[in-house]
Short mmCIF file of C-alpha atoms and ligand atoms in Angstrom, two decimals:
data_model
loop_
_atom_site.label_atom_id
_atom_site.label_comp_id
_atom_site.label_asym_id
_atom_site.label_seq_id
_atom_site.Cartn_x
_atom_site.Cartn_y
_atom_site.Cartn_z
CA UNK A 1 24.57 28.35 0.56
CA UNK A 2 25.81 25.57 2.70
CA UNK A 3 23.50 22.87 4.12
CA UNK A 4 24.00 24.30 7.60
CA UNK A 5 23.04 27.85 6.41
CA UNK A 6 20.00 26.50 4.62
CA UNK A 7 18.95 24.55 7.72
CA UNK A 8 19.17 27.76 9.85
CA UNK A 9 17.28 29.84 7.31
CA UNK A 10 14.46 27.19 7.00
CA UNK A 11 14.42 26.59 10.77
CA UNK A 12 13.83 30.32 11.30
CA UNK A 13 10.53 30.16 9.49
CA UNK A 14 9.50 26.59 10.57
CA UNK A 15 11.03 26.14 13.93
CA UNK A 16 11.41 22.47 15.00
CA UNK A 17 9.99 21.25 11.69
CA UNK A 18 13.40 21.18 9.80
CA UNK A 19 15.89 18.30 10.07
CA UNK A 20 19.48 18.26 8.89
CA UNK A 21 20.99 14.97 7.47
CA UNK A 22 17.78 13.24 8.20
CA UNK A 23 17.83 9.48 7.65
CA UNK A 24 15.17 8.79 5.05
CA UNK A 25 14.78 5.31 6.69
CA UNK A 26 12.66 7.12 9.31
CA UNK A 27 10.28 8.38 6.53
CA UNK A 28 9.79 5.21 4.38
CA UNK A 29 7.58 2.19 5.26
CA UNK A 30 10.52 -0.05 3.98
CA UNK A 31 12.68 1.62 6.74
CA UNK A 32 15.42 1.97 4.11
CA UNK A 33 17.15 5.04 2.86
CA UNK A 34 20.24 7.23 3.40
CA UNK A 35 20.16 10.83 4.69
CA UNK A 36 18.33 13.74 3.10
CA UNK A 37 20.35 16.94 3.29
CA UNK A 38 17.28 18.70 4.73
CA UNK A 39 13.86 17.40 5.44
CA UNK A 40 11.04 19.75 6.29
CA UNK A 41 7.61 18.89 7.53
CA UNK A 42 5.42 21.95 7.31
CA UNK A 43 2.79 22.43 10.08
CA UNK A 44 0.17 23.77 7.80
CA UNK A 45 -0.52 25.53 4.49
CA UNK A 46 0.85 28.87 5.71
CA UNK A 47 4.13 27.28 6.72
CA UNK A 48 4.25 25.41 3.36
CA UNK A 49 3.64 28.69 1.55
CA UNK A 50 6.44 30.40 3.34
CA UNK A 51 8.78 27.48 2.75
CA UNK A 52 7.98 27.31 -1.04
CA UNK A 53 8.57 31.10 -1.31
CA UNK A 54 12.08 30.75 0.21
CA UNK A 55 13.00 27.81 -1.86
CA UNK A 56 11.92 29.59 -5.01
CA UNK A 57 13.96 32.66 -3.98
CA UNK A 58 16.97 30.31 -3.79
CA UNK A 59 16.17 28.45 -6.89
CA UNK A 60 15.87 25.10 -5.07
CA UNK A 61 13.38 22.44 -6.17
CA UNK A 62 11.76 20.45 -3.42
CA UNK A 63 11.13 16.78 -3.46
CA UNK A 64 7.71 16.16 -2.19
CA UNK A 65 6.82 12.93 -0.17
CA UNK A 66 3.86 11.74 1.82
CA UNK A 67 4.15 8.65 4.05
CA UNK A 68 6.96 7.17 1.91
CA UNK A 69 5.05 3.92 1.43
CA UNK A 70 5.81 3.63 -2.33
CA UNK A 71 9.38 4.76 -2.22
CA UNK A 72 12.83 3.12 -2.30
CA UNK A 73 15.44 5.77 -1.24
CA UNK A 74 18.98 4.69 -2.18
CA UNK A 75 21.60 4.32 0.51
CA UNK A 76 23.50 7.61 -0.39
CA UNK A 77 20.37 9.55 0.53
CA UNK A 78 18.92 12.68 -1.17
CA UNK A 79 20.75 15.91 -2.02
CA UNK A 80 18.62 18.90 -1.53
CA UNK A 81 15.34 19.63 0.31
CA UNK A 82 12.67 16.89 0.96
CA UNK A 83 9.23 18.26 1.93
CA UNK A 84 7.09 15.79 3.81
CA UNK A 85 3.35 16.54 3.57
CA UNK A 86 2.07 14.97 6.78
CA UNK A 87 -0.36 15.56 9.57
CA UNK A 88 0.04 19.27 9.63
CA UNK A 89 -1.82 19.33 6.38
CA UNK A 90 -4.21 16.41 7.31
CA UNK A 91 -7.58 17.96 8.19
CA UNK A 92 -10.69 16.16 7.13
CA UNK A 93 -14.19 17.81 6.61
CA UNK A 94 -17.38 16.06 5.65
CA UNK A 95 -20.54 17.62 4.28
CA UNK A 96 -23.24 15.25 3.21
CA UNK A 97 -21.55 12.73 0.99
CA UNK A 98 -18.59 15.01 0.19
CA UNK A 99 -15.28 14.47 2.02
CA UNK A 100 -12.58 17.10 1.75
CA UNK A 101 -9.17 15.88 3.02
CA UNK A 102 -5.82 17.58 3.47
CA UNK A 103 -3.06 15.92 1.45
CA UNK A 104 -1.26 14.85 4.66
CA UNK A 105 -4.30 12.90 6.02
CA UNK A 106 -3.68 9.17 6.30
CA UNK A 107 -5.82 7.18 4.01
CA UNK A 108 -6.90 5.08 6.95
CA UNK A 109 -8.14 8.19 8.69
CA UNK A 110 -10.00 9.23 5.61
CA UNK A 111 -11.71 5.94 5.28
CA UNK A 112 -12.61 5.85 9.00
CA UNK A 113 -13.96 9.39 8.98
CA UNK A 114 -16.05 8.62 5.91
CA UNK A 115 -17.35 5.45 7.53
CA UNK A 116 -18.34 7.18 10.73
CA UNK A 117 -20.28 9.84 8.68
CA UNK A 118 -22.05 7.17 6.70
CA UNK A 119 -20.25 7.94 3.42
CA UNK A 120 -19.57 4.73 1.37
CA UNK A 121 -17.22 4.35 -1.44
CA UNK A 122 -13.89 5.00 0.43
CA UNK A 123 -13.63 1.72 2.38
CA UNK A 124 -11.14 0.34 -0.21
CA UNK A 125 -8.60 2.87 1.08
CA UNK A 126 -8.66 1.68 4.65
CA UNK A 127 -5.55 -0.63 4.56
CA UNK A 128 -3.34 1.43 2.14
CA UNK A 129 -0.73 3.06 4.33
CA UNK A 130 -0.33 6.27 2.31
CA UNK A 131 -1.48 9.79 2.59
CA UNK A 132 -4.29 11.36 0.59
CA UNK A 133 -1.73 13.22 -1.53
CA UNK A 134 0.34 10.17 -2.42
CA UNK A 135 -2.84 8.24 -3.11
CA UNK A 136 -4.10 10.85 -5.57
CA UNK A 137 -0.72 10.99 -7.31
CA UNK A 138 -0.56 7.19 -7.56
CA UNK A 139 -4.26 6.55 -8.08
CA UNK A 140 -3.92 4.22 -5.21
CA UNK A 141 -6.56 1.44 -5.17
CA UNK A 142 -7.61 -1.97 -3.91
CA UNK A 143 -10.49 -4.44 -4.02
CA UNK A 144 -11.62 -3.11 -7.47
CA UNK A 145 -11.78 0.54 -6.55
CA UNK A 146 -9.30 3.37 -6.71
CA UNK A 147 -8.99 7.10 -6.11
CA UNK A 148 -10.31 7.66 -9.63
CA UNK A 149 -13.69 6.49 -8.46
CA UNK A 150 -14.17 9.06 -5.72
CA UNK A 151 -11.99 12.11 -6.40
CA UNK A 152 -13.87 15.16 -7.72
CA UNK A 153 -11.15 17.69 -7.72
CA UNK A 154 -7.83 18.45 -6.08
CA UNK A 155 -6.27 21.63 -4.83
CA UNK A 156 -2.56 21.91 -5.95
CA UNK A 157 0.24 24.41 -5.35
CA UNK A 158 3.02 24.99 -7.88
CA UNK A 159 6.56 25.79 -6.94
CA UNK A 160 5.95 29.49 -7.16
CA UNK A 161 3.27 29.21 -4.48
CA UNK A 162 0.19 29.51 -6.88
CA UNK A 163 -2.77 27.42 -6.01
CA UNK A 164 -5.19 25.92 -8.60
CA UNK A 165 -8.16 23.53 -8.40
CA UNK A 166 -8.05 20.72 -10.86
CA UNK A 167 -11.13 18.72 -11.76
CA UNK A 168 -10.83 14.90 -11.75
CA UNK A 169 -11.08 14.83 -15.58
CA UNK A 170 -7.81 16.82 -15.78
CA UNK A 171 -5.87 14.36 -13.64
CA UNK A 172 -5.58 11.65 -16.29
CA UNK A 173 -5.89 8.75 -13.81
CA UNK A 174 -4.54 5.40 -14.96
CA UNK A 175 -3.36 2.15 -13.36
CA UNK A 176 -1.32 3.42 -10.33
CA UNK A 177 -0.74 6.72 -12.07
CA UNK A 178 -1.99 10.22 -12.78
CA UNK A 179 -0.70 13.22 -14.54
CA UNK A 180 0.55 14.55 -11.24
CA UNK A 181 3.24 11.84 -10.97
CA UNK A 182 6.49 13.69 -11.51
CA UNK A 183 4.80 17.02 -12.08
CA UNK A 184 6.13 20.08 -10.23
CA UNK A 185 2.97 20.36 -8.25
CA UNK A 186 2.13 19.83 -4.60
CA UNK A 187 -1.14 18.32 -3.77
CA UNK A 188 -2.81 20.19 -0.76
CA UNK A 189 -6.28 18.84 -0.68
CA UNK A 190 -8.60 16.31 -2.31
CA UNK A 191 -12.36 16.54 -2.54
CA UNK A 192 -13.97 13.09 -2.77
CA UNK A 193 -17.65 12.19 -3.33
CA UNK A 194 -19.04 8.94 -1.97
CA UNK A 195 -22.59 7.61 -1.57
CA UNK A 196 -24.64 7.73 1.70
CA UNK A 197 -24.68 4.28 3.31
CA UNK A 198 -25.21 2.64 6.68
CA UNK A 199 -21.95 2.99 8.75
CA UNK A 200 -22.37 -0.59 10.03
CA UNK A 201 -22.41 -1.84 6.55
CA UNK A 202 -19.30 0.25 5.64
CA UNK A 203 -17.58 -1.13 8.81
CA UNK A 204 -18.22 -4.75 7.73
CA UNK A 205 -16.94 -4.08 4.27
CA UNK A 206 -13.72 -2.57 5.71
CA UNK A 207 -13.31 -5.46 8.07
CA UNK A 208 -13.63 -7.90 5.32
CA UNK A 209 -10.93 -6.00 3.27
CA UNK A 210 -8.65 -5.91 6.23
CA UNK A 211 -8.99 -9.62 6.96
CA UNK A 212 -8.13 -10.34 3.35
CA UNK A 213 -5.08 -8.21 3.54
CA UNK A 214 -3.87 -9.73 6.82
CA UNK A 215 -4.28 -13.22 5.21
CA UNK A 216 -2.41 -12.41 1.98
CA UNK A 217 0.13 -9.71 2.84
CA UNK A 218 3.27 -9.76 5.12
CA UNK A 219 2.01 -6.83 7.21
CA UNK A 220 4.26 -7.44 10.19
CA UNK A 221 7.44 -6.62 8.26
CA UNK A 222 8.57 -3.31 6.65
CA UNK A 223 7.71 -3.16 2.90
CA UNK A 224 6.46 -0.91 0.24
CA UNK A 225 3.54 -2.99 -0.85
CA UNK A 226 3.59 -4.26 -4.43
CA UNK A 227 6.98 -3.76 -5.85
CA UNK A 228 6.09 -4.56 -9.42
CA UNK A 229 3.20 -3.38 -11.65
CA UNK A 230 0.96 -6.19 -12.88
CA UNK A 231 1.75 -6.94 -16.55
CA UNK A 232 -1.30 -6.73 -18.75
CA UNK A 233 -3.73 -9.58 -17.86
CA UNK A 234 -1.35 -11.15 -15.38
CA UNK A 235 -0.61 -10.87 -11.64
CA UNK A 236 3.11 -10.02 -10.87
CA UNK A 237 2.82 -11.90 -7.60
CA UNK A 238 1.77 -15.12 -9.33
CA UNK A 239 4.45 -14.92 -11.93
CA UNK A 240 7.04 -14.42 -9.17
CA UNK A 241 5.65 -17.33 -7.21
CA UNK A 242 5.59 -19.61 -10.22
CA UNK A 243 9.20 -18.62 -11.10
CA UNK A 244 10.21 -19.96 -7.69
CA UNK A 245 11.28 -16.60 -6.30
CA UNK A 246 9.29 -16.63 -3.05
CA UNK A 247 11.75 -16.63 -0.11
CA UNK A 248 14.70 -15.54 -2.23
CA UNK A 249 17.02 -13.21 -0.36
CA UNK A 250 19.70 -10.52 -0.96
CA UNK A 251 21.20 -9.53 2.35
CA UNK A 252 18.25 -8.72 4.58
CA UNK A 253 15.80 -8.10 1.82
CA UNK A 254 13.56 -11.13 1.12
CA UNK A 255 10.87 -11.92 -1.34
CA UNK A 256 7.82 -12.47 0.94
CA UNK A 257 6.88 -16.12 1.38
CA UNK A 258 3.27 -15.00 1.77
CA UNK A 259 2.98 -12.63 -1.26
CA UNK A 260 5.40 -12.91 -4.20
CA UNK A 261 5.13 -9.14 -5.02
CA UNK A 262 6.21 -7.90 -1.73
CA UNK A 263 9.94 -7.51 -0.75
CA UNK A 264 10.30 -7.32 3.06
CA UNK A 265 13.00 -5.92 5.13
CA UNK A 266 14.10 -8.60 7.65
CA UNK A 267 15.88 -5.89 9.74
CA UNK A 268 19.02 -4.40 8.17
CA UNK A 269 18.15 -4.41 4.50
CA UNK A 270 19.79 -1.71 2.42
CA UNK A 271 18.49 -0.22 -0.89
CA UNK A 272 21.33 -2.14 -2.53
CA UNK A 273 20.01 -5.39 -1.21
CA UNK A 274 16.43 -4.50 -2.51
CA UNK A 275 17.75 -3.37 -5.93
CA UNK A 276 19.77 -6.56 -6.29
CA UNK A 277 16.76 -8.65 -5.43
CA UNK A 278 14.50 -6.73 -7.76
CA UNK A 279 16.97 -7.48 -10.62
CA UNK A 280 17.26 -11.12 -9.86
CA UNK A 281 13.40 -11.51 -9.66
CA UNK A 282 13.07 -9.62 -13.01
CA UNK A 283 15.61 -11.95 -14.64
CA UNK A 284 13.91 -15.09 -13.26
CA UNK A 285 10.50 -14.08 -14.40
CA UNK A 286 11.75 -13.02 -17.83
CA UNK A 287 13.68 -16.25 -18.33
CA UNK A 288 10.74 -18.37 -17.21
CA UNK A 289 7.84 -16.46 -18.86
CA UNK A 290 9.24 -13.92 -21.19
CA UNK A 291 7.44 -11.28 -19.05
CA UNK A 292 9.06 -7.95 -18.20
CA UNK A 293 8.25 -6.75 -14.75
CA UNK A 294 8.39 -2.99 -14.37
CA UNK A 295 8.44 -1.20 -11.07
CA UNK A 296 5.46 0.24 -9.20
CA UNK A 297 7.65 1.64 -6.37
CA UNK A 298 9.60 4.75 -7.16
CA UNK A 299 13.41 4.83 -6.68
CA UNK A 300 14.86 8.13 -5.41
CA UNK A 301 18.30 9.44 -4.36
CA UNK A 302 21.99 8.67 -4.77
CA UNK A 303 23.94 5.44 -4.53
C1 FAD B 1 1.86 -2.73 3.22
C2 FAD B 1 1.48 -1.87 2.01
C3 FAD B 1 0.33 -2.20 1.42
C4 FAD B 1 0.07 -1.35 0.17
N1 FAD B 1 -1.07 -1.53 -0.46
C5 FAD B 1 -1.41 -0.82 -1.55
C6 FAD B 1 -2.68 -1.02 -2.20
O1 FAD B 1 -3.53 -1.91 -1.81
N2 FAD B 1 -2.98 -0.26 -3.31
C7 FAD B 1 -2.06 0.78 -3.58
O2 FAD B 1 -2.47 1.48 -4.69
N3 FAD B 1 -0.93 0.99 -3.01
C8 FAD B 1 -0.62 0.30 -1.96
N4 FAD B 1 0.61 0.47 -1.29
C9 FAD B 1 1.56 1.53 -1.85
C10 FAD B 1 1.33 2.94 -1.31
O3 FAD B 1 0.73 2.88 0.00
C11 FAD B 1 0.55 3.82 -2.17
O4 FAD B 1 1.24 3.93 -3.43
C12 FAD B 1 0.30 5.21 -1.59
O5 FAD B 1 -0.63 5.90 -2.34
C13 FAD B 1 1.58 5.99 -1.48
O6 FAD B 1 1.25 7.20 -0.58
P1 FAD B 1 2.34 7.89 0.23
O7 FAD B 1 1.72 9.09 0.90
O8 FAD B 1 3.12 6.94 1.01
O9 FAD B 1 3.26 8.47 -0.99
P2 FAD B 1 4.89 8.41 -1.12
O10 FAD B 1 5.25 7.04 -1.24
O11 FAD B 1 5.49 9.27 -0.06
O12 FAD B 1 4.98 9.18 -2.55
C14 FAD B 1 4.46 8.49 -3.68
C15 FAD B 1 4.54 9.51 -4.88
O13 FAD B 1 3.57 10.52 -4.54
C16 FAD B 1 4.26 11.88 -4.57
N5 FAD B 1 3.65 12.58 -3.50
C17 FAD B 1 3.29 12.16 -2.23
N6 FAD B 1 2.54 13.17 -1.55
C18 FAD B 1 2.44 14.18 -2.48
C19 FAD B 1 1.83 15.48 -2.43
N7 FAD B 1 1.16 15.85 -1.36
N8 FAD B 1 1.91 16.26 -3.51
C20 FAD B 1 2.60 15.91 -4.64
N9 FAD B 1 3.19 14.67 -4.75
C21 FAD B 1 3.18 13.84 -3.71
C22 FAD B 1 5.72 11.48 -4.26
O14 FAD B 1 6.56 12.49 -4.92
C23 FAD B 1 5.88 10.20 -5.06
O15 FAD B 1 6.03 10.43 -6.39
C24 FAD B 1 0.89 -0.34 -0.19
C25 FAD B 1 2.13 -0.06 0.53
C26 FAD B 1 2.44 -0.82 1.59
C27 FAD B 1 3.69 -0.56 2.47
#
């Protein structure tokens, strides 16, 4: 089946939600990435179920993304079908101290809804620009908390369309990882439990976190947050700064002068620029400290 035939067939079941040769730079916070053959953004669980059934019938494996805030897509783009889990699967329900959020909900919306309902424990998520699904997969966290501290269970769909509820204990959460990373499963929903708290106190906590972020992170330029994982007992950003790499450039990719672990896109950076800079930073830090920096961001696609 050609790309154009696939596009027509998918567009027949999800009209207006299917994009042909879609630049991935529109779907990553780095604003970098070549075209995906097909990108589909389902409008809800029924649409996703119909899509997955068709893909299975054609033996096509989807690549699932959320807000693309932890992704570097190479300049040649992605062959096959990318499924973006976004606002169409982004409902949020709160009962007492239990918050159930669709995988496509923005973490900021989750944190704000919890705050307004007086549910504490999710304030850490406010400034992380991912979706609930991406955050569960990555065990996203900040300010000493992470998804592991609040998630009770997740609803997942496999590539044959079967849905299962997995308790938190089955998710194997670790430092920016879970057993869902790379697994052939789509996160549909997460149920989180917080503690009842005064909304004004939660608001103050969130404002404190946001102020800290604004002071220490280059939030006005496209990036993917921390590029490298922190080596045990050390902060990658500090090692990069001490190695003298802050401000270093490859093309339009630059190691932030504010935060050494961020690489920002000055305007027209390519994935090649970022990968070149990543390698140079890794070499510098290794030569200076003997420390190996491994990637937190995930690299997808073709050269
Ligand atoms: C400015 C900035 C600040 C950041 N700060 C932080 C921070 O403080 N803490 C932190 O942990 N991270 C931070 N990040 C990184 C990023 O926001 C998180 O990793 C986030 O959880 C990624 O979510 P996403 O929806 O963008 O996922 P994506 O980047 O789209 O995907 C990440 C992974 O999750 C998978 N995935 C996404 N959605 C689903 C789904 N529904 N089902 C199955 N798999 C899925 C993808 O296949 C991929 O493997 C920051 C990023 C930026 C740009």
